[in-house]
Tab-separated table of C-alpha atoms (C1' of nucleotides) in Angstrom:
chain	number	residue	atom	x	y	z
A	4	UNK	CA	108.940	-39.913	-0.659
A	5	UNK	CA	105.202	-39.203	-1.402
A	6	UNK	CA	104.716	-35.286	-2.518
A	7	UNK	CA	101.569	-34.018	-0.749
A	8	UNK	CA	99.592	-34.098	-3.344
A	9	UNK	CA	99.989	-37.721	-3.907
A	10	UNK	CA	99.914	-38.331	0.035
A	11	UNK	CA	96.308	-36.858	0.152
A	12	UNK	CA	95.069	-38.192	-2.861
A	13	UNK	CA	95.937	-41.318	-0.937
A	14	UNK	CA	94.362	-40.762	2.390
A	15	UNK	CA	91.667	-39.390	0.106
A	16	UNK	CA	91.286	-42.713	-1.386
A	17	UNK	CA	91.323	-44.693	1.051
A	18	UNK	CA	88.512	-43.449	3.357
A	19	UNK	CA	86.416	-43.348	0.070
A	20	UNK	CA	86.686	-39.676	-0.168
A	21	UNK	CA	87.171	-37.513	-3.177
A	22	UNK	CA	89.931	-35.296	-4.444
A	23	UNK	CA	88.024	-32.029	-5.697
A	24	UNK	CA	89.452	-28.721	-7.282
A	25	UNK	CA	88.256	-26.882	-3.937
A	26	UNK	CA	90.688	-29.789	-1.982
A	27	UNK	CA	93.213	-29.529	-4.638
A	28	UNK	CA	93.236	-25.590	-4.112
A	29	UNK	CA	93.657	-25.785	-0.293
A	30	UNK	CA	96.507	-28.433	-0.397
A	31	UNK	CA	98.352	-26.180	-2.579
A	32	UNK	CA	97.637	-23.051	-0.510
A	33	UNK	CA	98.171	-24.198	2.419
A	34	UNK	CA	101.491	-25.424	1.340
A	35	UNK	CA	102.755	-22.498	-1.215
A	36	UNK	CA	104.459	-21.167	2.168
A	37	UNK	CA	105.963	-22.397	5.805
A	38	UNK	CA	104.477	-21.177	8.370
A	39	UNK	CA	101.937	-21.662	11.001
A	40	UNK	CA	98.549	-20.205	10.126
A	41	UNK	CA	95.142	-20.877	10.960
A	42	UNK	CA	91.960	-20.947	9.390
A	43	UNK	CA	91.086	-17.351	8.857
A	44	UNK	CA	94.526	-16.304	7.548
A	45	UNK	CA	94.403	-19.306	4.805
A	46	UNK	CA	91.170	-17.809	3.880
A	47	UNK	CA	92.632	-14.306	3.387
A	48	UNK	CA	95.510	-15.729	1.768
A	49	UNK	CA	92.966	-17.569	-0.980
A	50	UNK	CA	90.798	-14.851	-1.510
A	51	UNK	CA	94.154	-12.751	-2.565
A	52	UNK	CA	94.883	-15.594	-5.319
A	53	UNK	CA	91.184	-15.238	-6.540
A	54	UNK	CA	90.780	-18.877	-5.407
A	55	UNK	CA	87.186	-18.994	-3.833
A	56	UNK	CA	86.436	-21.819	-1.270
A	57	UNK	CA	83.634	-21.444	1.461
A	58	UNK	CA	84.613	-21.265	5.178
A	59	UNK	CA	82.935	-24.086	5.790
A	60	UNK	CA	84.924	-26.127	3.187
A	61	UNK	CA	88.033	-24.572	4.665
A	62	UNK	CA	86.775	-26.079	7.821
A	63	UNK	CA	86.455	-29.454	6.412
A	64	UNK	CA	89.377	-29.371	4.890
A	65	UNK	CA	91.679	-28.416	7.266
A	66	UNK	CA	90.375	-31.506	9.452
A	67	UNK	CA	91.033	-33.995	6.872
A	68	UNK	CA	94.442	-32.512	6.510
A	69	UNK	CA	94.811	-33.288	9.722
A	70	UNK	CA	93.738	-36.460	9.605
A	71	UNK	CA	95.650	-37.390	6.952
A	72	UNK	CA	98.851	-36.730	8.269
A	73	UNK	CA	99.974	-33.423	6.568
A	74	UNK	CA	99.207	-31.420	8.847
A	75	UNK	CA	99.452	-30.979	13.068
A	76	UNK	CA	97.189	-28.862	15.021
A	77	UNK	CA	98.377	-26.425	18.178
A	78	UNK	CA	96.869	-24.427	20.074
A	79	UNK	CA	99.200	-21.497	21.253
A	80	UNK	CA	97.896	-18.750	23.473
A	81	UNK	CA	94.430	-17.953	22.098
A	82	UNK	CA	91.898	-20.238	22.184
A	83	UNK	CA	91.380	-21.074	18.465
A	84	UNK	CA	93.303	-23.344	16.278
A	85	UNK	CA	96.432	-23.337	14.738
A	86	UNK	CA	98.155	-25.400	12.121
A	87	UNK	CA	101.840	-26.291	11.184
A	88	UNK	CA	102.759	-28.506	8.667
A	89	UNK	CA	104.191	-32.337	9.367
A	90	UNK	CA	107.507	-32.401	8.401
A	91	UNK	CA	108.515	-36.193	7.352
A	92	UNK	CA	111.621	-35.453	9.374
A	93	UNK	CA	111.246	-34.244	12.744
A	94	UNK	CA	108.805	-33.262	15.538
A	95	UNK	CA	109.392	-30.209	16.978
A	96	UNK	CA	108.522	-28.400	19.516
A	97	UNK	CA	107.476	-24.209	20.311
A	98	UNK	CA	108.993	-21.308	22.065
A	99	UNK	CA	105.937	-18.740	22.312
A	100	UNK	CA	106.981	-14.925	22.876
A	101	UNK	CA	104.542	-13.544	24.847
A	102	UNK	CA	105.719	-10.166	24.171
A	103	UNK	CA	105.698	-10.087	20.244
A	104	UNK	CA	103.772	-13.418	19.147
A	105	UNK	CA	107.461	-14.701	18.072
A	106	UNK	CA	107.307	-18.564	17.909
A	107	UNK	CA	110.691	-20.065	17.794
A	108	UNK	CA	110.756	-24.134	17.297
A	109	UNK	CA	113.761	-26.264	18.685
A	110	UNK	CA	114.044	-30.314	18.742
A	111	UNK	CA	115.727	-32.014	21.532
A	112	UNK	CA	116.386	-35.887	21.034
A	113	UNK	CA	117.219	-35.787	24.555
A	114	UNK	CA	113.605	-34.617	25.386
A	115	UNK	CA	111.915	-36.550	23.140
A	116	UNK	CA	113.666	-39.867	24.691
A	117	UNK	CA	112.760	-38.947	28.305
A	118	UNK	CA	109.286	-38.461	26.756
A	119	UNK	CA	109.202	-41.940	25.760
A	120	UNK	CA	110.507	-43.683	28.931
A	121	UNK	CA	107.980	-41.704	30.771
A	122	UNK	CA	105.502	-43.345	28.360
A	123	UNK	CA	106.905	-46.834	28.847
A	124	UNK	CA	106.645	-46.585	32.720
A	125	UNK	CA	103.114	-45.637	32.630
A	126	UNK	CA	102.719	-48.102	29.941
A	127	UNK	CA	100.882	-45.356	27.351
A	128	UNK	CA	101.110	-45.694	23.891
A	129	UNK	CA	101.918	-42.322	21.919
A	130	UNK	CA	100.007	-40.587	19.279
A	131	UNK	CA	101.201	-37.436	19.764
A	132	UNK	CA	102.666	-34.628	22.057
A	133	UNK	CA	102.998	-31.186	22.111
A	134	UNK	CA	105.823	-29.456	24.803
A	135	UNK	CA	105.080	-25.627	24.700
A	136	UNK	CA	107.268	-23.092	26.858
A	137	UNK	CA	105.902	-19.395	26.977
A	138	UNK	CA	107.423	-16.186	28.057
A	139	UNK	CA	109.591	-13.852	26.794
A	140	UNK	CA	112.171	-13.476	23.930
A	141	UNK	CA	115.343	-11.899	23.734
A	142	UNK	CA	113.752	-8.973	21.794
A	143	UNK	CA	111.218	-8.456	24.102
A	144	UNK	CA	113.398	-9.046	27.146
A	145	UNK	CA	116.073	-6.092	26.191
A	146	UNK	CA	112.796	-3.870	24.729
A	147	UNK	CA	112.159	-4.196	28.913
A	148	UNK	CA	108.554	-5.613	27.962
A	149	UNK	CA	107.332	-7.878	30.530
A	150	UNK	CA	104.245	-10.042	30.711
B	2	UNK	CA	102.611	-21.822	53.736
B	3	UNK	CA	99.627	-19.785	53.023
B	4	UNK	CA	95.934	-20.981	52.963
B	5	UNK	CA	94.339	-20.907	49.333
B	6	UNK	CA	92.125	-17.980	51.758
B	7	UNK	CA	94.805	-15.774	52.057
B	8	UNK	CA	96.989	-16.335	49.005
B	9	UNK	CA	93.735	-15.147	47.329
B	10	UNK	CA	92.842	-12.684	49.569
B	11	UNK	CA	96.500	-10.746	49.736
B	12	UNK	CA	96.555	-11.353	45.904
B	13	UNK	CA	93.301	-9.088	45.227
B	14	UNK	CA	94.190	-7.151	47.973
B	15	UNK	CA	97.418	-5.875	46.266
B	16	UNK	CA	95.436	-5.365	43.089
B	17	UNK	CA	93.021	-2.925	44.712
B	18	UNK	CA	90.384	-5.412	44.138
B	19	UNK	CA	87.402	-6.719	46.955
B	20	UNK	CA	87.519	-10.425	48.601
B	21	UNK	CA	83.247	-10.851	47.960
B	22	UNK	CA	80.990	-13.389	48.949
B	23	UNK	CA	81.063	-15.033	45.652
B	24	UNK	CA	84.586	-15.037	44.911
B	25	UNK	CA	85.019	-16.749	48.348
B	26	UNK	CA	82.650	-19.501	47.558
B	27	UNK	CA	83.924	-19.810	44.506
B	28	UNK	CA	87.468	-20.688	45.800
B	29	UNK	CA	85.676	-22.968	47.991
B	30	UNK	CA	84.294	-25.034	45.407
B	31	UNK	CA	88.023	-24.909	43.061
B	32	UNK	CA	89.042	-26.292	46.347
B	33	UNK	CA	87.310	-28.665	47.570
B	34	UNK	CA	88.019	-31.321	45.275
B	35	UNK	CA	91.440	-32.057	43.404
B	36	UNK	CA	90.756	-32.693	40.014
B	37	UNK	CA	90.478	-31.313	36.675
B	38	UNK	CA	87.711	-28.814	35.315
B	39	UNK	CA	86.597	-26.573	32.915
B	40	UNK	CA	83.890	-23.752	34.227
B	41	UNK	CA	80.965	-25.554	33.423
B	42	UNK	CA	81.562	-28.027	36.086
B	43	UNK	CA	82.098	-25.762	38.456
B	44	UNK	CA	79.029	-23.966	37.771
B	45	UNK	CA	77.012	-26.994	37.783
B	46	UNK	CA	79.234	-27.845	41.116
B	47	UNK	CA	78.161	-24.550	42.696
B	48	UNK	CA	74.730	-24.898	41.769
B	49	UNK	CA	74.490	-28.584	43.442
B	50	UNK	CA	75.711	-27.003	46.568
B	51	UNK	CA	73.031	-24.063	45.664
B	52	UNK	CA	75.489	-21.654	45.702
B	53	UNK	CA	74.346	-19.352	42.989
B	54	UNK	CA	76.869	-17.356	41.128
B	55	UNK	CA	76.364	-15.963	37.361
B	56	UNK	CA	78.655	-17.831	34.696
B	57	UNK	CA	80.106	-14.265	34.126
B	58	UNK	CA	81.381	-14.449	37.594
B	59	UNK	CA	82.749	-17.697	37.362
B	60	UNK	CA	84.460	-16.348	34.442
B	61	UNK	CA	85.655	-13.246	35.842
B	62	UNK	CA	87.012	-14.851	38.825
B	63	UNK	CA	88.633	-17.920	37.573
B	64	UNK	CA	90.737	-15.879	35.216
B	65	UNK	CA	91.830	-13.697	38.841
B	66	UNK	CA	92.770	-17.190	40.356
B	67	UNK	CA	95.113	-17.721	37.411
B	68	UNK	CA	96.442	-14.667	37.530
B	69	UNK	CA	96.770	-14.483	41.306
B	70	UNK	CA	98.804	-18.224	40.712
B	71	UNK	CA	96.295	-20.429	42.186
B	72	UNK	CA	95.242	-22.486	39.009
B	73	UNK	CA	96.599	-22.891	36.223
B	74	UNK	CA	95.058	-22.832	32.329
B	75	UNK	CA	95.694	-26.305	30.678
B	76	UNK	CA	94.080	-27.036	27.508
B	77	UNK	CA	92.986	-30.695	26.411
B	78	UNK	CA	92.221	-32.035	23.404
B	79	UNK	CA	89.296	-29.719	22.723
B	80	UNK	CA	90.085	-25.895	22.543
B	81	UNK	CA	88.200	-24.717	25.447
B	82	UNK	CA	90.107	-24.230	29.149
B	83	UNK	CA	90.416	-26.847	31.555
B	84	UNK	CA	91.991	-25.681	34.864
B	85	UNK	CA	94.166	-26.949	37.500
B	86	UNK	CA	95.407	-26.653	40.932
B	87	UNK	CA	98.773	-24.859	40.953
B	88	UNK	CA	101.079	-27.089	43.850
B	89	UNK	CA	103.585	-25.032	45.251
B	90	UNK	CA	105.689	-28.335	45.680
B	91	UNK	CA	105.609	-29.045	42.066
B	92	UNK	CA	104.696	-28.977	38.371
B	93	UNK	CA	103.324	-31.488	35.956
B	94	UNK	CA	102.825	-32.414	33.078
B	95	UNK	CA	100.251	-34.936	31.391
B	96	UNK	CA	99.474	-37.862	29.897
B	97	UNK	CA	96.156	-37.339	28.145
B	98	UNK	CA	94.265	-40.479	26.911
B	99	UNK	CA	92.367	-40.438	23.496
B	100	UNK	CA	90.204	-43.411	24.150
B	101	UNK	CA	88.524	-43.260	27.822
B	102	UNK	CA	89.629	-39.313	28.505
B	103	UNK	CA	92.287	-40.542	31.791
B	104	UNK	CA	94.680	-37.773	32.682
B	105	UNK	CA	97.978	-39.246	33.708
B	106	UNK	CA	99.952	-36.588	35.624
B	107	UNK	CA	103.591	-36.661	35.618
B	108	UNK	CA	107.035	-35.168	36.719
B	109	UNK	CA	110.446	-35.535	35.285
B	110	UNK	CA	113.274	-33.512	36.954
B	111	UNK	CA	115.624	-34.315	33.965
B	112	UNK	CA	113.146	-33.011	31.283
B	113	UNK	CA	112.511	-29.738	33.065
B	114	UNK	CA	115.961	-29.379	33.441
B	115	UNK	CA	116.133	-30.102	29.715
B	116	UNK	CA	113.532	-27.432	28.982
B	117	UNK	CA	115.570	-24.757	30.765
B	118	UNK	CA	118.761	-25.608	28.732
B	119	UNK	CA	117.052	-24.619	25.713
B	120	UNK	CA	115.476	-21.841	26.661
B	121	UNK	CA	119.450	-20.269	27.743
B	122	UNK	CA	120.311	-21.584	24.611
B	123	UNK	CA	117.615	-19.264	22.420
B	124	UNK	CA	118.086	-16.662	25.571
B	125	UNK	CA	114.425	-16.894	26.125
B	126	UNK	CA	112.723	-16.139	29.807
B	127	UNK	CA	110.470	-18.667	30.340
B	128	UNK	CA	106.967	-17.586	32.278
B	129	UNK	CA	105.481	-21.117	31.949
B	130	UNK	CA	105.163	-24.325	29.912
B	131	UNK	CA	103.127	-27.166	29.179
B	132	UNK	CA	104.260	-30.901	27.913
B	133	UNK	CA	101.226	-32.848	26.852
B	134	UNK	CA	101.753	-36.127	25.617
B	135	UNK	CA	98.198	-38.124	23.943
B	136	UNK	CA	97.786	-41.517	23.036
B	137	UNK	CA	96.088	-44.569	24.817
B	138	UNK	CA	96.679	-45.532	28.226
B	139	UNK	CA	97.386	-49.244	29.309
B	140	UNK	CA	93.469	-50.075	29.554
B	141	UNK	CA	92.127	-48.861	26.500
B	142	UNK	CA	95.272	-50.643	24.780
B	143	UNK	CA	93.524	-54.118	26.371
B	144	UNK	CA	90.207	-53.414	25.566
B	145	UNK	CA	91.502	-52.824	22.416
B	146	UNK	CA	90.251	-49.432	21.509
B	147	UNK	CA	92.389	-47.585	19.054
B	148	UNK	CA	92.692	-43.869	17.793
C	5	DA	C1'	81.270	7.481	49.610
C	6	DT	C1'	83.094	5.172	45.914
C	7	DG	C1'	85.513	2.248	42.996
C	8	DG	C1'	85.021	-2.220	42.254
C	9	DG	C1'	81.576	-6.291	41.690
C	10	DT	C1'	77.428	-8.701	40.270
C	11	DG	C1'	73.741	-10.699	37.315
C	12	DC	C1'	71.582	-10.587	33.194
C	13	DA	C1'	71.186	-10.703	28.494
C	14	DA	C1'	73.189	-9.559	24.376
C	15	DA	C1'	77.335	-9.760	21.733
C	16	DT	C1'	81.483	-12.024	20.089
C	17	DG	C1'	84.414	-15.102	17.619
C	18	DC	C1'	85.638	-19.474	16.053
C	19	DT	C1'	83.729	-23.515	14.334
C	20	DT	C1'	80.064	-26.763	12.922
C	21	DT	C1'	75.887	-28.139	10.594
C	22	DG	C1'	71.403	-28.617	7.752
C	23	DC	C1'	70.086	-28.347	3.366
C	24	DA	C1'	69.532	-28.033	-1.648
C	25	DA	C1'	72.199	-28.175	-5.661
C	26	DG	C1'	76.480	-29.831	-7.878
C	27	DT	C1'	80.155	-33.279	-9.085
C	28	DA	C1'	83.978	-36.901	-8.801
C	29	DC	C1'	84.253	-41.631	-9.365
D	4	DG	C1'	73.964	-43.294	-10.827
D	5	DT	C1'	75.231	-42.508	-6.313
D	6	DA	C1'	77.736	-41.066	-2.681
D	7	DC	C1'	80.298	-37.546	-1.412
D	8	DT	C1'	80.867	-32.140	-1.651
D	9	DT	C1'	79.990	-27.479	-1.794
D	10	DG	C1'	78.243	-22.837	-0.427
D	11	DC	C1'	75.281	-20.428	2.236
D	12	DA	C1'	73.212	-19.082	6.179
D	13	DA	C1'	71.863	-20.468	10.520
D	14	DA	C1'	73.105	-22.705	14.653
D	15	DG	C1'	76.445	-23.905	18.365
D	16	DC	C1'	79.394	-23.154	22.145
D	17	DA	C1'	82.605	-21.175	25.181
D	18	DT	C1'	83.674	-16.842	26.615
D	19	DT	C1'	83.278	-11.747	27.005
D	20	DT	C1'	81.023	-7.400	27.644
D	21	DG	C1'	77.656	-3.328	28.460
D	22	DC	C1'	74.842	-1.772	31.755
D	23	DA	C1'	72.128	-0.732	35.837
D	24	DC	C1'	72.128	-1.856	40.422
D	25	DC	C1'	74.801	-3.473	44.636
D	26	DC	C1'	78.442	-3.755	48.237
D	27	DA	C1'	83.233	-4.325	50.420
D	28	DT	C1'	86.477	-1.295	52.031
DNA sequence: ATGGGTGCAAATGCTTTGCAAGTAC
DNA sequence: GTACTTGCAAAGCATTTGCACCCAT
């Protein structure tokens, strides 16, 4: 299996797109750790390893990420973007706590096959989906927070 | 089963807040068609009809009808809201389509039921969800426009 | 009468873009 | 050498907010 790296350089590649140290910074950054982030906290998270990259080429980047395949973009609660990285494996899909931010992910085959006959009947053809349930945790539920 | 009227009305009325002149004709205008929109289209809506209301108030009281349970928030491919009328008869999810924009609504009894099965499992209280599925519907496949 | 409501314009917050200078290929 | 890239600051866009005046209850 590709390693990111190699995977971007790739994508890079073949749109006729370059692989620069400012790229090659956010690729690693963005997967040093595993969780969901979004363009601000990768920022934050840079600035703290002395690695300096413009918003702007944060921006970019994140979008060709995205394009490429390495990474998936959701939108949770707020209004601004979020990003998760594409695990070769499996889809998955988000619990939101409404209470405490908490996002739990869970995979269900069973879900994801229903998806797809729902799909065939209407005759669609997938590129992506995104099943998000929001409410309250278990935490949050015996803290006696409500929405 | 109670008007849109007087769902709205007893809603604000249990808040302690007024039923005015341009939160009625608002509702009028969510109402009197049954698709899809974002607030721009209503405001250009109300303004076709010359009913002037300020794009604060449109604001204001589009985020009451969501909260009072009469639309709901959906978000679309781009990250700004989209609303809904909320059916009392059922919920839906959607197909949305990359190439010519077509919504595709949708209802599956077995993945609902699904979706409640893991939330017991993670002992999560569910307030609402959202199952989005994108790709290309059946007539952008023919005309053979791809992602 | 009074607490909420409205319009307006300014502010916000995330994201995108124009441009001049730099650089990977 | 020539696209493609970058940083910066300015622009964009949807949405929110402060404020002075207005009105439903």
């Amino acid at each position: 299996m590709l390693s990111n790296d190699e995977k971007f350089r790739q994508f890079l590649q073949s749109k006729g797109l370059k692989f620069t140290p400012e790229r090659q910074a956010i690729l690693n950054c963005v997967f040093a750790s595993d969780r969901h982030f979004e363009a601000e906290d990768l920022l934050i998270d840079m600035r703290q390893h002395d690695l300096r990259v413009s918003k702007a080429t944060i921006y970019r980047t994140l979008a060709l990420l995205v394009k490429g395949g390495l990474l998936r973009e959701v939108i949770f609660g707020e209004k601004h973007a979020h990003y998760e990285h594409v695990h070769d494996h499996e889809h998955h899909d988000h619990l939101v706590c409404s209470g405490c931010g908490k996002i739990i992910e869970f995979t269900d085959e069973r879900i994801e096959r229903l998806q797809d006959e729902v799909c065939n009947k209407h005759k669609f053809r997938t590129i992506s989906h995104r099943l998000q349930i929001t409410g309250l945790c278990e935490d949050c539920i015996n803290a006696g927070i409500s929405e």
